[in-house]
Amino acid sequence: MTTDQISTTASAATTLRFPRHPIEGLAGTSFKHEHFAAIAAEGPHRGFFEVHAENYMGAGGPPHRILEQIRRDNPVSLHGVCMSIGGPQPLDRAHLERFRSLVERYEPALVSEHLAWSTHRTTFLNDLLPLPYTRESLARVCEHIEDVQETISRPILLENPSTYVTFRQSTMSETEFIRAIVRRTGCGLLLDVNNVFVSATNHGFSALDYLSDFPLAAVGEIHLAGHAEQTDDEDELLLIDSHDGPVADAVWKLYEIVIGRGGPIPTLIEWDSNIPDWPILRGEALAAQAIMDHHGSIALQDHNHAAA
């Protein structure tokens, strides 16, 4: 499938365009405390940082002092990992209130969460677990998203999952499910390109076909990350969304297709374990920035040619 075919199909899927904002066209990285000294020495730079909300839900202390300095010099994106938007029970009100307080305190450029669940009754699980794509699940997810958006008084971005199992109960595809969420709630999307590649490899479908059916116009942020290769019980290749290494070449290629069609969508490099020195992580972000700048230059040339 060509880039033009992807563009035509996805454009027909939705007319929503996620609003422009101050980090349009910028690449950023996950913020890690190990990098604080190097980042502070550089001062403000072209880019942004993303932080996991749950790491800053205490009232104060060193984490907040450091984040306050980062926020003074750079835009931030707030990424939640424990809201359990896909869970069967109502959202945890105390957790949601702490989340609201963080949004109010740091005024992030973007706020995001996952299409997943991670709670069972009073137990919090350290995983982002998949859910069946049914009408019942759709209603529950939409109710939870609307609850979050009403509480923080702004739209959120919902991230597509990396998955390792599918459900026989599902009555719609993942992209169909996601498009329905956008229509019902008005939320935006966080497109994790690595997650698309991981899931496509694990389940044997085409990543390009998935992107052709994904509502790219609703995407407000992109994630890129590394993955690990394993084998399953049948000795078949199994990819794990590990965030412990550089972005794979195949994921970069998918990313370039997305940027070529979708424009300069803010892009975040995730690297959460086996954390490298700051110049290495920064280099991954600069590679994403170069791709966005290249396609932005091509688009400007095309515009000027058309206007001549």
PDB file of C-alpha atoms in Angstrom:
ATOM      1  CA  MET A   1       0.000   0.000   0.000  1.00  0.00           C
ATOM      2  CA  THR A   2       1.381   3.417  -0.916  1.00  0.00           C
ATOM      3  CA  THR A   3       1.528   6.572   1.207  1.00  0.00           C
ATOM      4  CA  ASP A   4      -1.121   8.156  -1.043  1.00  0.00           C
ATOM      5  CA  GLN A   5      -3.447   5.203  -0.459  1.00  0.00           C
ATOM      6  CA  ILE A   6      -2.982   5.531   3.289  1.00  0.00           C
ATOM      7  CA  SER A   7      -3.766   9.247   3.065  1.00  0.00           C
ATOM      8  CA  THR A   8      -6.938   8.757   1.041  1.00  0.00           C
ATOM      9  CA  THR A   9      -8.363   6.011   3.241  1.00  0.00           C
ATOM     10  CA  ALA A  10      -7.594   7.678   6.559  1.00  0.00           C
ATOM     11  CA  SER A  11      -8.824  11.090   5.431  1.00  0.00           C
ATOM     12  CA  ALA A  12     -12.184   9.524   4.648  1.00  0.00           C
ATOM     13  CA  ALA A  13     -12.295   7.962   8.116  1.00  0.00           C
ATOM     14  CA  THR A  14     -12.597  11.262   9.989  1.00  0.00           C
ATOM     15  CA  THR A  15     -12.761  15.004   9.400  1.00  0.00           C
ATOM     16  CA  LEU A  16     -11.538  15.949  12.888  1.00  0.00           C
ATOM     17  CA  ARG A  17      -8.190  17.749  13.092  1.00  0.00           C
ATOM     18  CA  PHE A  18      -6.611  17.870  16.522  1.00  0.00           C
ATOM     19  CA  PRO A  19      -6.026  21.557  17.430  1.00  0.00           C
ATOM     20  CA  ARG A  20      -2.615  23.081  16.910  1.00  0.00           C
ATOM     21  CA  HIS A  21      -0.655  23.953  20.053  1.00  0.00           C
ATOM     22  CA  PRO A  22       2.741  25.366  21.150  1.00  0.00           C
ATOM     23  CA  ILE A  23       4.692  22.124  20.586  1.00  0.00           C
ATOM     24  CA  GLU A  24       3.433  21.559  17.039  1.00  0.00           C
ATOM     25  CA  GLY A  25       6.331  20.240  14.970  1.00  0.00           C
ATOM     26  CA  LEU A  26       8.620  19.522  17.929  1.00  0.00           C
ATOM     27  CA  ALA A  27      10.303  16.325  19.079  1.00  0.00           C
ATOM     28  CA  GLY A  28      10.838  15.534  22.743  1.00  0.00           C
ATOM     29  CA  THR A  29      11.921  12.836  25.160  1.00  0.00           C
ATOM     30  CA  SER A  30      10.759  11.194  28.345  1.00  0.00           C
ATOM     31  CA  PHE A  31      12.209  13.132  31.263  1.00  0.00           C
ATOM     32  CA  LYS A  32      14.517  11.071  33.459  1.00  0.00           C
ATOM     33  CA  HIS A  33      16.061  12.418  36.671  1.00  0.00           C
ATOM     34  CA  GLU A  34      19.398  10.916  35.615  1.00  0.00           C
ATOM     35  CA  HIS A  35      19.508  13.486  32.820  1.00  0.00           C
ATOM     36  CA  PHE A  36      18.549  16.544  34.856  1.00  0.00           C
ATOM     37  CA  ALA A  37      22.067  17.969  35.257  1.00  0.00           C
ATOM     38  CA  ALA A  38      22.819  17.646  31.528  1.00  0.00           C
ATOM     39  CA  ILE A  39      19.464  19.149  30.562  1.00  0.00           C
ATOM     40  CA  ALA A  40      19.832  22.037  33.019  1.00  0.00           C
ATOM     41  CA  ALA A  41      23.315  22.771  31.697  1.00  0.00           C
ATOM     42  CA  GLU A  42      21.919  23.054  28.162  1.00  0.00           C
ATOM     43  CA  GLY A  43      19.123  25.410  29.170  1.00  0.00           C
ATOM     44  CA  PRO A  44      15.958  25.811  27.079  1.00  0.00           C
ATOM     45  CA  HIS A  45      16.079  23.949  23.801  1.00  0.00           C
ATOM     46  CA  ARG A  46      13.855  23.182  20.860  1.00  0.00           C
ATOM     47  CA  GLY A  47      11.687  20.355  22.120  1.00  0.00           C
ATOM     48  CA  PHE A  48       9.584  19.186  25.044  1.00  0.00           C
ATOM     49  CA  PHE A  49       9.607  16.630  27.848  1.00  0.00           C
ATOM     50  CA  GLU A  50       6.995  14.066  28.840  1.00  0.00           C
ATOM     51  CA  VAL A  51       6.517  12.906  32.411  1.00  0.00           C
ATOM     52  CA  HIS A  52       4.456  10.081  33.881  1.00  0.00           C
ATOM     53  CA  ALA A  53       1.765  11.607  36.060  1.00  0.00           C
ATOM     54  CA  GLU A  54       2.011   8.927  38.747  1.00  0.00           C
ATOM     55  CA  ASN A  55       5.631   9.885  39.502  1.00  0.00           C
ATOM     56  CA  TYR A  56       4.493  13.324  40.676  1.00  0.00           C
ATOM     57  CA  MET A  57       1.364  12.653  42.704  1.00  0.00           C
ATOM     58  CA  GLY A  58       3.011  13.489  46.008  1.00  0.00           C
ATOM     59  CA  ALA A  59       2.493  17.003  47.337  1.00  0.00           C
ATOM     60  CA  GLY A  60       6.106  18.167  47.111  1.00  0.00           C
ATOM     61  CA  GLY A  61       9.727  17.154  47.585  1.00  0.00           C
ATOM     62  CA  PRO A  62      12.664  16.859  45.154  1.00  0.00           C
ATOM     63  CA  PRO A  63      10.644  15.403  42.230  1.00  0.00           C
ATOM     64  CA  HIS A  64       8.444  18.498  42.111  1.00  0.00           C
ATOM     65  CA  ARG A  65      11.338  20.921  42.573  1.00  0.00           C
ATOM     66  CA  ILE A  66      13.102  19.353  39.609  1.00  0.00           C
ATOM     67  CA  LEU A  67       9.963  19.226  37.448  1.00  0.00           C
ATOM     68  CA  GLU A  68       9.204  22.861  38.266  1.00  0.00           C
ATOM     69  CA  GLN A  69      12.616  23.848  36.892  1.00  0.00           C
ATOM     70  CA  ILE A  70      12.129  21.699  33.794  1.00  0.00           C
ATOM     71  CA  ARG A  71       8.703  23.267  33.255  1.00  0.00           C
ATOM     72  CA  ARG A  72      10.071  26.816  33.572  1.00  0.00           C
ATOM     73  CA  ASP A  73      12.417  26.220  30.651  1.00  0.00           C
ATOM     74  CA  ASN A  74      10.479  23.777  28.447  1.00  0.00           C
ATOM     75  CA  PRO A  75       6.959  22.627  27.542  1.00  0.00           C
ATOM     76  CA  VAL A  76       5.852  19.353  29.103  1.00  0.00           C
ATOM     77  CA  SER A  77       3.402  16.624  28.188  1.00  0.00           C
ATOM     78  CA  LEU A  78       1.650  14.758  31.019  1.00  0.00           C
ATOM     79  CA  HIS A  79       1.232  11.022  30.410  1.00  0.00           C
ATOM     80  CA  GLY A  80      -0.934   8.939  32.737  1.00  0.00           C
ATOM     81  CA  VAL A  81      -0.350   5.194  33.094  1.00  0.00           C
ATOM     82  CA  CYS A  82      -2.717   4.100  35.907  1.00  0.00           C
ATOM     83  CA  MET A  83      -6.139   5.629  35.188  1.00  0.00           C
ATOM     84  CA  SER A  84      -7.522   2.241  34.035  1.00  0.00           C
ATOM     85  CA  ILE A  85      -9.766   3.840  31.425  1.00  0.00           C
ATOM     86  CA  GLY A  86     -10.663   0.412  30.053  1.00  0.00           C
ATOM     87  CA  GLY A  87     -11.458  -1.084  33.454  1.00  0.00           C
ATOM     88  CA  PRO A  88     -14.878  -2.437  34.455  1.00  0.00           C
ATOM     89  CA  GLN A  89     -15.318  -0.265  37.540  1.00  0.00           C
ATOM     90  CA  PRO A  90     -15.685   3.512  37.988  1.00  0.00           C
ATOM     91  CA  LEU A  91     -12.503   5.566  37.959  1.00  0.00           C
ATOM     92  CA  ASP A  92     -10.715   6.015  41.268  1.00  0.00           C
ATOM     93  CA  ARG A  93     -11.802   9.480  42.439  1.00  0.00           C
ATOM     94  CA  ALA A  94      -8.717  10.133  44.568  1.00  0.00           C
ATOM     95  CA  HIS A  95      -6.422   9.240  41.678  1.00  0.00           C
ATOM     96  CA  LEU A  96      -8.420  11.382  39.276  1.00  0.00           C
ATOM     97  CA  GLU A  97      -8.257  14.343  41.670  1.00  0.00           C
ATOM     98  CA  ARG A  98      -4.478  14.019  41.971  1.00  0.00           C
ATOM     99  CA  PHE A  99      -4.324  13.914  38.190  1.00  0.00           C
ATOM    100  CA  ARG A 100      -6.438  17.070  37.964  1.00  0.00           C
ATOM    101  CA  SER A 101      -4.148  18.844  40.426  1.00  0.00           C
ATOM    102  CA  LEU A 102      -1.105  18.027  38.317  1.00  0.00           C
ATOM    103  CA  VAL A 103      -2.758  19.393  35.177  1.00  0.00           C
ATOM    104  CA  GLU A 104      -3.616  22.583  37.024  1.00  0.00           C
ATOM    105  CA  ARG A 105      -0.146  22.888  38.570  1.00  0.00           C
ATOM    106  CA  TYR A 106       1.987  22.351  35.466  1.00  0.00           C
ATOM    107  CA  GLU A 107      -0.352  23.365  32.626  1.00  0.00           C
ATOM    108  CA  PRO A 108       1.012  20.716  30.248  1.00  0.00           C
ATOM    109  CA  ALA A 109       0.839  21.232  26.509  1.00  0.00           C
ATOM    110  CA  LEU A 110      -0.742  17.774  26.147  1.00  0.00           C
ATOM    111  CA  VAL A 111      -2.403  15.275  28.477  1.00  0.00           C
ATOM    112  CA  SER A 112      -2.674  11.595  27.614  1.00  0.00           C
ATOM    113  CA  GLU A 113      -3.688   8.174  28.899  1.00  0.00           C
ATOM    114  CA  HIS A 114      -3.884   4.585  27.642  1.00  0.00           C
ATOM    115  CA  LEU A 115      -6.568   2.442  26.065  1.00  0.00           C
ATOM    116  CA  ALA A 116      -6.061  -0.257  28.705  1.00  0.00           C
ATOM    117  CA  TRP A 117      -7.065  -1.340  32.188  1.00  0.00           C
ATOM    118  CA  SER A 118      -4.923  -1.871  35.286  1.00  0.00           C
ATOM    119  CA  THR A 119      -7.222  -2.273  38.296  1.00  0.00           C
ATOM    120  CA  HIS A 120      -9.375  -5.028  39.755  1.00  0.00           C
ATOM    121  CA  ARG A 121     -11.546  -3.986  42.683  1.00  0.00           C
ATOM    122  CA  THR A 122      -9.018  -2.575  45.176  1.00  0.00           C
ATOM    123  CA  THR A 123      -5.955  -4.046  43.453  1.00  0.00           C
ATOM    124  CA  PHE A 124      -3.708  -1.949  41.199  1.00  0.00           C
ATOM    125  CA  LEU A 125      -1.793  -3.966  38.622  1.00  0.00           C
ATOM    126  CA  ASN A 126       1.573  -2.938  37.218  1.00  0.00           C
ATOM    127  CA  ASP A 127       0.465  -3.629  33.646  1.00  0.00           C
ATOM    128  CA  LEU A 128      -1.486  -2.032  30.810  1.00  0.00           C
ATOM    129  CA  LEU A 129      -3.896  -4.831  30.025  1.00  0.00           C
ATOM    130  CA  PRO A 130      -5.969  -5.216  26.813  1.00  0.00           C
ATOM    131  CA  LEU A 131      -9.744  -5.263  26.575  1.00  0.00           C
ATOM    132  CA  PRO A 132     -12.239  -6.799  24.133  1.00  0.00           C
ATOM    133  CA  TYR A 133     -13.565  -4.430  21.489  1.00  0.00           C
ATOM    134  CA  THR A 134     -17.293  -4.702  22.068  1.00  0.00           C
ATOM    135  CA  ARG A 135     -20.174  -2.246  22.379  1.00  0.00           C
ATOM    136  CA  GLU A 136     -20.145  -2.757  26.142  1.00  0.00           C
ATOM    137  CA  SER A 137     -16.425  -1.951  26.357  1.00  0.00           C
ATOM    138  CA  LEU A 138     -16.900   1.041  24.095  1.00  0.00           C
ATOM    139  CA  ALA A 139     -19.614   2.524  26.302  1.00  0.00           C
ATOM    140  CA  ARG A 140     -17.502   2.051  29.421  1.00  0.00           C
ATOM    141  CA  VAL A 141     -14.339   3.540  27.890  1.00  0.00           C
ATOM    142  CA  CYS A 142     -16.248   6.562  26.575  1.00  0.00           C
ATOM    143  CA  GLU A 143     -17.865   7.131  29.957  1.00  0.00           C
ATOM    144  CA  HIS A 144     -14.448   7.083  31.625  1.00  0.00           C
ATOM    145  CA  ILE A 145     -12.873   9.418  29.081  1.00  0.00           C
ATOM    146  CA  GLU A 146     -15.715  11.884  29.471  1.00  0.00           C
ATOM    147  CA  ASP A 147     -15.254  11.699  33.239  1.00  0.00           C
ATOM    148  CA  VAL A 148     -11.553  12.538  32.926  1.00  0.00           C
ATOM    149  CA  GLN A 149     -12.148  15.352  30.444  1.00  0.00           C
ATOM    150  CA  GLU A 150     -14.878  16.923  32.569  1.00  0.00           C
ATOM    151  CA  THR A 151     -12.666  16.723  35.652  1.00  0.00           C
ATOM    152  CA  ILE A 152      -9.598  18.362  34.085  1.00  0.00           C
ATOM    153  CA  SER A 153     -11.631  20.681  31.809  1.00  0.00           C
ATOM    154  CA  ARG A 154      -9.740  19.773  28.648  1.00  0.00           C
ATOM    155  CA  PRO A 155      -9.538  16.964  26.088  1.00  0.00           C
ATOM    156  CA  ILE A 156      -7.109  14.117  26.547  1.00  0.00           C
ATOM    157  CA  LEU A 157      -5.188  12.007  24.058  1.00  0.00           C
ATOM    158  CA  LEU A 158      -5.827   8.269  24.118  1.00  0.00           C
ATOM    159  CA  GLU A 159      -2.926   5.947  23.238  1.00  0.00           C
ATOM    160  CA  ASN A 160      -3.361   2.820  21.126  1.00  0.00           C
ATOM    161  CA  PRO A 161      -2.055  -0.275  22.946  1.00  0.00           C
ATOM    162  CA  SER A 162       0.624  -2.830  22.240  1.00  0.00           C
ATOM    163  CA  THR A 163      -1.082  -6.215  22.551  1.00  0.00           C
ATOM    164  CA  TYR A 164      -0.063  -9.825  22.954  1.00  0.00           C
ATOM    165  CA  VAL A 165      -3.516 -11.465  22.985  1.00  0.00           C
ATOM    166  CA  THR A 166      -6.818 -10.860  21.228  1.00  0.00           C
ATOM    167  CA  PHE A 167     -10.370 -11.651  22.354  1.00  0.00           C
ATOM    168  CA  ARG A 168     -12.917 -13.861  20.637  1.00  0.00           C
ATOM    169  CA  GLN A 169     -15.625 -11.593  22.053  1.00  0.00           C
ATOM    170  CA  SER A 170     -14.445  -8.594  20.009  1.00  0.00           C
ATOM    171  CA  THR A 171     -17.026  -7.423  17.486  1.00  0.00           C
ATOM    172  CA  MET A 172     -14.972  -4.633  15.901  1.00  0.00           C
ATOM    173  CA  SER A 173     -11.385  -3.965  14.954  1.00  0.00           C
ATOM    174  CA  GLU A 174      -9.095  -1.871  17.127  1.00  0.00           C
ATOM    175  CA  THR A 175      -9.131   1.020  14.668  1.00  0.00           C
ATOM    176  CA  GLU A 176     -12.925   0.888  14.408  1.00  0.00           C
ATOM    177  CA  PHE A 177     -13.128   0.938  18.207  1.00  0.00           C
ATOM    178  CA  ILE A 178     -10.759   3.923  18.410  1.00  0.00           C
ATOM    179  CA  ARG A 179     -12.619   5.880  15.727  1.00  0.00           C
ATOM    180  CA  ALA A 180     -15.866   5.370  17.634  1.00  0.00           C
ATOM    181  CA  ILE A 181     -14.248   6.676  20.835  1.00  0.00           C
ATOM    182  CA  VAL A 182     -13.101   9.852  19.068  1.00  0.00           C
ATOM    183  CA  ARG A 183     -16.563  10.451  17.599  1.00  0.00           C
ATOM    184  CA  ARG A 184     -18.345   9.952  20.927  1.00  0.00           C
ATOM    185  CA  THR A 185     -16.007  11.790  23.303  1.00  0.00           C
ATOM    186  CA  GLY A 186     -14.177  14.396  21.224  1.00  0.00           C
ATOM    187  CA  CYS A 187     -10.867  13.202  22.653  1.00  0.00           C
ATOM    188  CA  GLY A 188      -7.685  13.242  20.615  1.00  0.00           C
ATOM    189  CA  LEU A 189      -5.307  10.363  20.028  1.00  0.00           C
ATOM    190  CA  LEU A 190      -1.733   9.521  20.880  1.00  0.00           C
ATOM    191  CA  LEU A 191      -0.417   7.314  18.085  1.00  0.00           C
ATOM    192  CA  ASP A 192       2.314   5.013  19.357  1.00  0.00           C
ATOM    193  CA  VAL A 193       3.965   3.826  16.154  1.00  0.00           C
ATOM    194  CA  ASN A 194       6.063   1.252  17.989  1.00  0.00           C
ATOM    195  CA  ASN A 195       2.884  -0.215  19.492  1.00  0.00           C
ATOM    196  CA  VAL A 196       1.416  -0.557  16.003  1.00  0.00           C
ATOM    197  CA  PHE A 197       4.512  -2.418  14.808  1.00  0.00           C
ATOM    198  CA  VAL A 198       4.643  -4.648  17.904  1.00  0.00           C
ATOM    199  CA  SER A 199       0.969  -5.609  17.673  1.00  0.00           C
ATOM    200  CA  ALA A 200       1.106  -6.122  13.896  1.00  0.00           C
ATOM    201  CA  THR A 201       4.083  -8.454  14.244  1.00  0.00           C
ATOM    202  CA  ASN A 202       2.599 -10.387  17.161  1.00  0.00           C
ATOM    203  CA  HIS A 203      -0.815 -10.897  15.516  1.00  0.00           C
ATOM    204  CA  GLY A 204       0.270 -11.171  11.887  1.00  0.00           C
ATOM    205  CA  PHE A 205      -1.496  -8.164  10.385  1.00  0.00           C
ATOM    206  CA  SER A 206      -0.156  -5.302   8.259  1.00  0.00           C
ATOM    207  CA  ALA A 207       1.007  -2.197  10.116  1.00  0.00           C
ATOM    208  CA  LEU A 208       0.334  -0.164   6.954  1.00  0.00           C
ATOM    209  CA  ASP A 209      -3.231  -1.467   6.748  1.00  0.00           C
ATOM    210  CA  TYR A 210      -3.714  -0.516  10.398  1.00  0.00           C
ATOM    211  CA  LEU A 211      -2.456   3.015   9.740  1.00  0.00           C
ATOM    212  CA  SER A 212      -4.688   3.296   6.666  1.00  0.00           C
ATOM    213  CA  ASP A 213      -7.694   2.821   8.946  1.00  0.00           C
ATOM    214  CA  PHE A 214      -6.413   4.917  11.865  1.00  0.00           C
ATOM    215  CA  PRO A 215      -7.947   8.422  12.281  1.00  0.00           C
ATOM    216  CA  LEU A 216      -4.654  10.272  11.913  1.00  0.00           C
ATOM    217  CA  ALA A 217      -6.342  13.657  11.776  1.00  0.00           C
ATOM    218  CA  ALA A 218      -7.244  13.210  15.457  1.00  0.00           C
ATOM    219  CA  VAL A 219      -3.639  12.529  16.505  1.00  0.00           C
ATOM    220  CA  GLY A 220      -2.122  15.175  18.784  1.00  0.00           C
ATOM    221  CA  GLU A 221       1.088  13.351  19.687  1.00  0.00           C
ATOM    222  CA  ILE A 222       3.205  10.449  18.471  1.00  0.00           C
ATOM    223  CA  HIS A 223       5.280   8.045  20.548  1.00  0.00           C
ATOM    224  CA  LEU A 224       8.348   6.188  19.320  1.00  0.00           C
ATOM    225  CA  ALA A 225      10.248   3.607  21.355  1.00  0.00           C
ATOM    226  CA  GLY A 226      12.400   0.532  21.206  1.00  0.00           C
ATOM    227  CA  HIS A 227      11.129  -3.028  21.539  1.00  0.00           C
ATOM    228  CA  ALA A 228      12.636  -6.393  22.460  1.00  0.00           C
ATOM    229  CA  GLU A 229      12.514  -9.591  20.426  1.00  0.00           C
ATOM    230  CA  GLN A 230      11.566 -12.868  22.119  1.00  0.00           C
ATOM    231  CA  THR A 231       9.919 -16.116  21.074  1.00  0.00           C
ATOM    232  CA  ASP A 232       6.614 -17.512  22.291  1.00  0.00           C
ATOM    233  CA  ASP A 233       5.787 -21.083  23.383  1.00  0.00           C
ATOM    234  CA  GLU A 234       5.562 -22.131  19.725  1.00  0.00           C
ATOM    235  CA  ASP A 235       8.986 -20.643  18.960  1.00  0.00           C
ATOM    236  CA  GLU A 236       7.402 -17.820  16.944  1.00  0.00           C
ATOM    237  CA  LEU A 237       8.711 -14.267  17.060  1.00  0.00           C
ATOM    238  CA  LEU A 238       7.181 -12.212  19.868  1.00  0.00           C
ATOM    239  CA  LEU A 239       7.863  -8.494  20.239  1.00  0.00           C
ATOM    240  CA  ILE A 240       7.702  -6.798  23.645  1.00  0.00           C
ATOM    241  CA  ASP A 241       7.095  -3.067  24.004  1.00  0.00           C
ATOM    242  CA  SER A 242      10.112  -2.741  26.321  1.00  0.00           C
ATOM    243  CA  HIS A 243      11.206   0.907  25.917  1.00  0.00           C
ATOM    244  CA  ASP A 244      14.769  -0.189  26.624  1.00  0.00           C
ATOM    245  CA  GLY A 245      16.632   0.611  23.427  1.00  0.00           C
ATOM    246  CA  PRO A 246      16.720   2.765  20.295  1.00  0.00           C
ATOM    247  CA  VAL A 247      13.843   2.990  17.836  1.00  0.00           C
ATOM    248  CA  ALA A 248      13.981   0.151  15.297  1.00  0.00           C
ATOM    249  CA  ASP A 249      14.526   0.881  11.607  1.00  0.00           C
ATOM    250  CA  ALA A 250      11.104  -0.528  10.665  1.00  0.00           C
ATOM    251  CA  VAL A 251       9.420   1.811  13.155  1.00  0.00           C
ATOM    252  CA  TRP A 252      11.320   4.804  11.766  1.00  0.00           C
ATOM    253  CA  LYS A 253      10.039   3.901   8.302  1.00  0.00           C
ATOM    254  CA  LEU A 254       6.437   3.772   9.526  1.00  0.00           C
ATOM    255  CA  TYR A 255       6.953   7.068  11.331  1.00  0.00           C
ATOM    256  CA  GLU A 256       8.193   8.761   8.178  1.00  0.00           C
ATOM    257  CA  ILE A 257       5.052   7.595   6.350  1.00  0.00           C
ATOM    258  CA  VAL A 258       2.859   9.032   9.102  1.00  0.00           C
ATOM    259  CA  ILE A 259       4.684  12.384   9.147  1.00  0.00           C
ATOM    260  CA  GLY A 260       4.673  12.556   5.359  1.00  0.00           C
ATOM    261  CA  ARG A 261       0.901  12.465   5.423  1.00  0.00           C
ATOM    262  CA  GLY A 262      -0.081  13.826   8.828  1.00  0.00           C
ATOM    263  CA  GLY A 263       2.344  16.731   9.061  1.00  0.00           C
ATOM    264  CA  PRO A 264       4.558  17.813  11.989  1.00  0.00           C
ATOM    265  CA  ILE A 265       2.789  16.025  14.839  1.00  0.00           C
ATOM    266  CA  PRO A 266       4.677  16.406  18.167  1.00  0.00           C
ATOM    267  CA  THR A 267       6.798  13.299  18.639  1.00  0.00           C
ATOM    268  CA  LEU A 268       8.094  11.797  21.871  1.00  0.00           C
ATOM    269  CA  ILE A 269      10.920   9.285  22.273  1.00  0.00           C
ATOM    270  CA  GLU A 270      10.193   6.873  25.140  1.00  0.00           C
ATOM    271  CA  TRP A 271      13.136   5.160  26.854  1.00  0.00           C
ATOM    272  CA  ASP A 272      12.233   3.843  30.315  1.00  0.00           C
ATOM    273  CA  SER A 273      14.828   1.178  31.184  1.00  0.00           C
ATOM    274  CA  ASN A 274      18.487   0.577  30.367  1.00  0.00           C
ATOM    275  CA  ILE A 275      18.487   4.368  30.222  1.00  0.00           C
ATOM    276  CA  PRO A 276      21.383   5.734  28.138  1.00  0.00           C
ATOM    277  CA  ASP A 277      23.377   8.911  28.615  1.00  0.00           C
ATOM    278  CA  TRP A 278      21.510  12.079  27.702  1.00  0.00           C
ATOM    279  CA  PRO A 279      23.251  12.655  24.323  1.00  0.00           C
ATOM    280  CA  ILE A 280      22.046   9.260  23.079  1.00  0.00           C
ATOM    281  CA  LEU A 281      18.423   9.888  24.025  1.00  0.00           C
ATOM    282  CA  ARG A 282      18.635  13.427  22.714  1.00  0.00           C
ATOM    283  CA  GLY A 283      20.021  12.030  19.455  1.00  0.00           C
ATOM    284  CA  GLU A 284      16.885   9.905  18.970  1.00  0.00           C
ATOM    285  CA  ALA A 285      14.747  13.014  19.373  1.00  0.00           C
ATOM    286  CA  LEU A 286      16.921  14.928  16.916  1.00  0.00           C
ATOM    287  CA  ALA A 287      16.410  12.125  14.374  1.00  0.00           C
ATOM    288  CA  ALA A 288      12.632  12.519  14.717  1.00  0.00           C
ATOM    289  CA  GLN A 289      13.004  16.296  14.460  1.00  0.00           C
ATOM    290  CA  ALA A 290      14.993  15.920  11.249  1.00  0.00           C
ATOM    291  CA  ILE A 291      12.203  13.838   9.689  1.00  0.00           C
ATOM    292  CA  MET A 292       9.574  16.407  10.643  1.00  0.00           C
ATOM    293  CA  ASP A 293      11.701  19.302   9.387  1.00  0.00           C
ATOM    294  CA  HIS A 294      12.402  17.504   6.106  1.00  0.00           C
ATOM    295  CA  HIS A 295       8.745  16.884   5.369  1.00  0.00           C
ATOM    296  CA  GLY A 296       7.861  20.388   6.516  1.00  0.00           C
ATOM    297  CA  SER A 297      10.334  21.776   4.006  1.00  0.00           C
ATOM    298  CA  ILE A 298       8.847  19.644   1.227  1.00  0.00           C
ATOM    299  CA  ALA A 299       5.328  20.801   2.116  1.00  0.00           C
ATOM    300  CA  LEU A 300       6.446  24.455   2.063  1.00  0.00           C
ATOM    301  CA  GLN A 301       8.081  23.995  -1.343  1.00  0.00           C
ATOM    302  CA  ASP A 302       4.911  22.383  -2.699  1.00  0.00           C
ATOM    303  CA  HIS A 303       2.820  25.248  -1.313  1.00  0.00           C
ATOM    304  CA  ASN A 304       5.078  27.886  -2.822  1.00  0.00           C
ATOM    305  CA  HIS A 305       5.086  26.053  -6.166  1.00  0.00           C
ATOM    306  CA  ALA A 306       1.282  25.873  -6.179  1.00  0.00           C
ATOM    307  CA  ALA A 307       0.999  29.568  -5.339  1.00  0.00           C
ATOM    308  CA  ALA A 308       3.452  30.653  -8.053  1.00  0.00           C
TER     309      ALA A 308
END
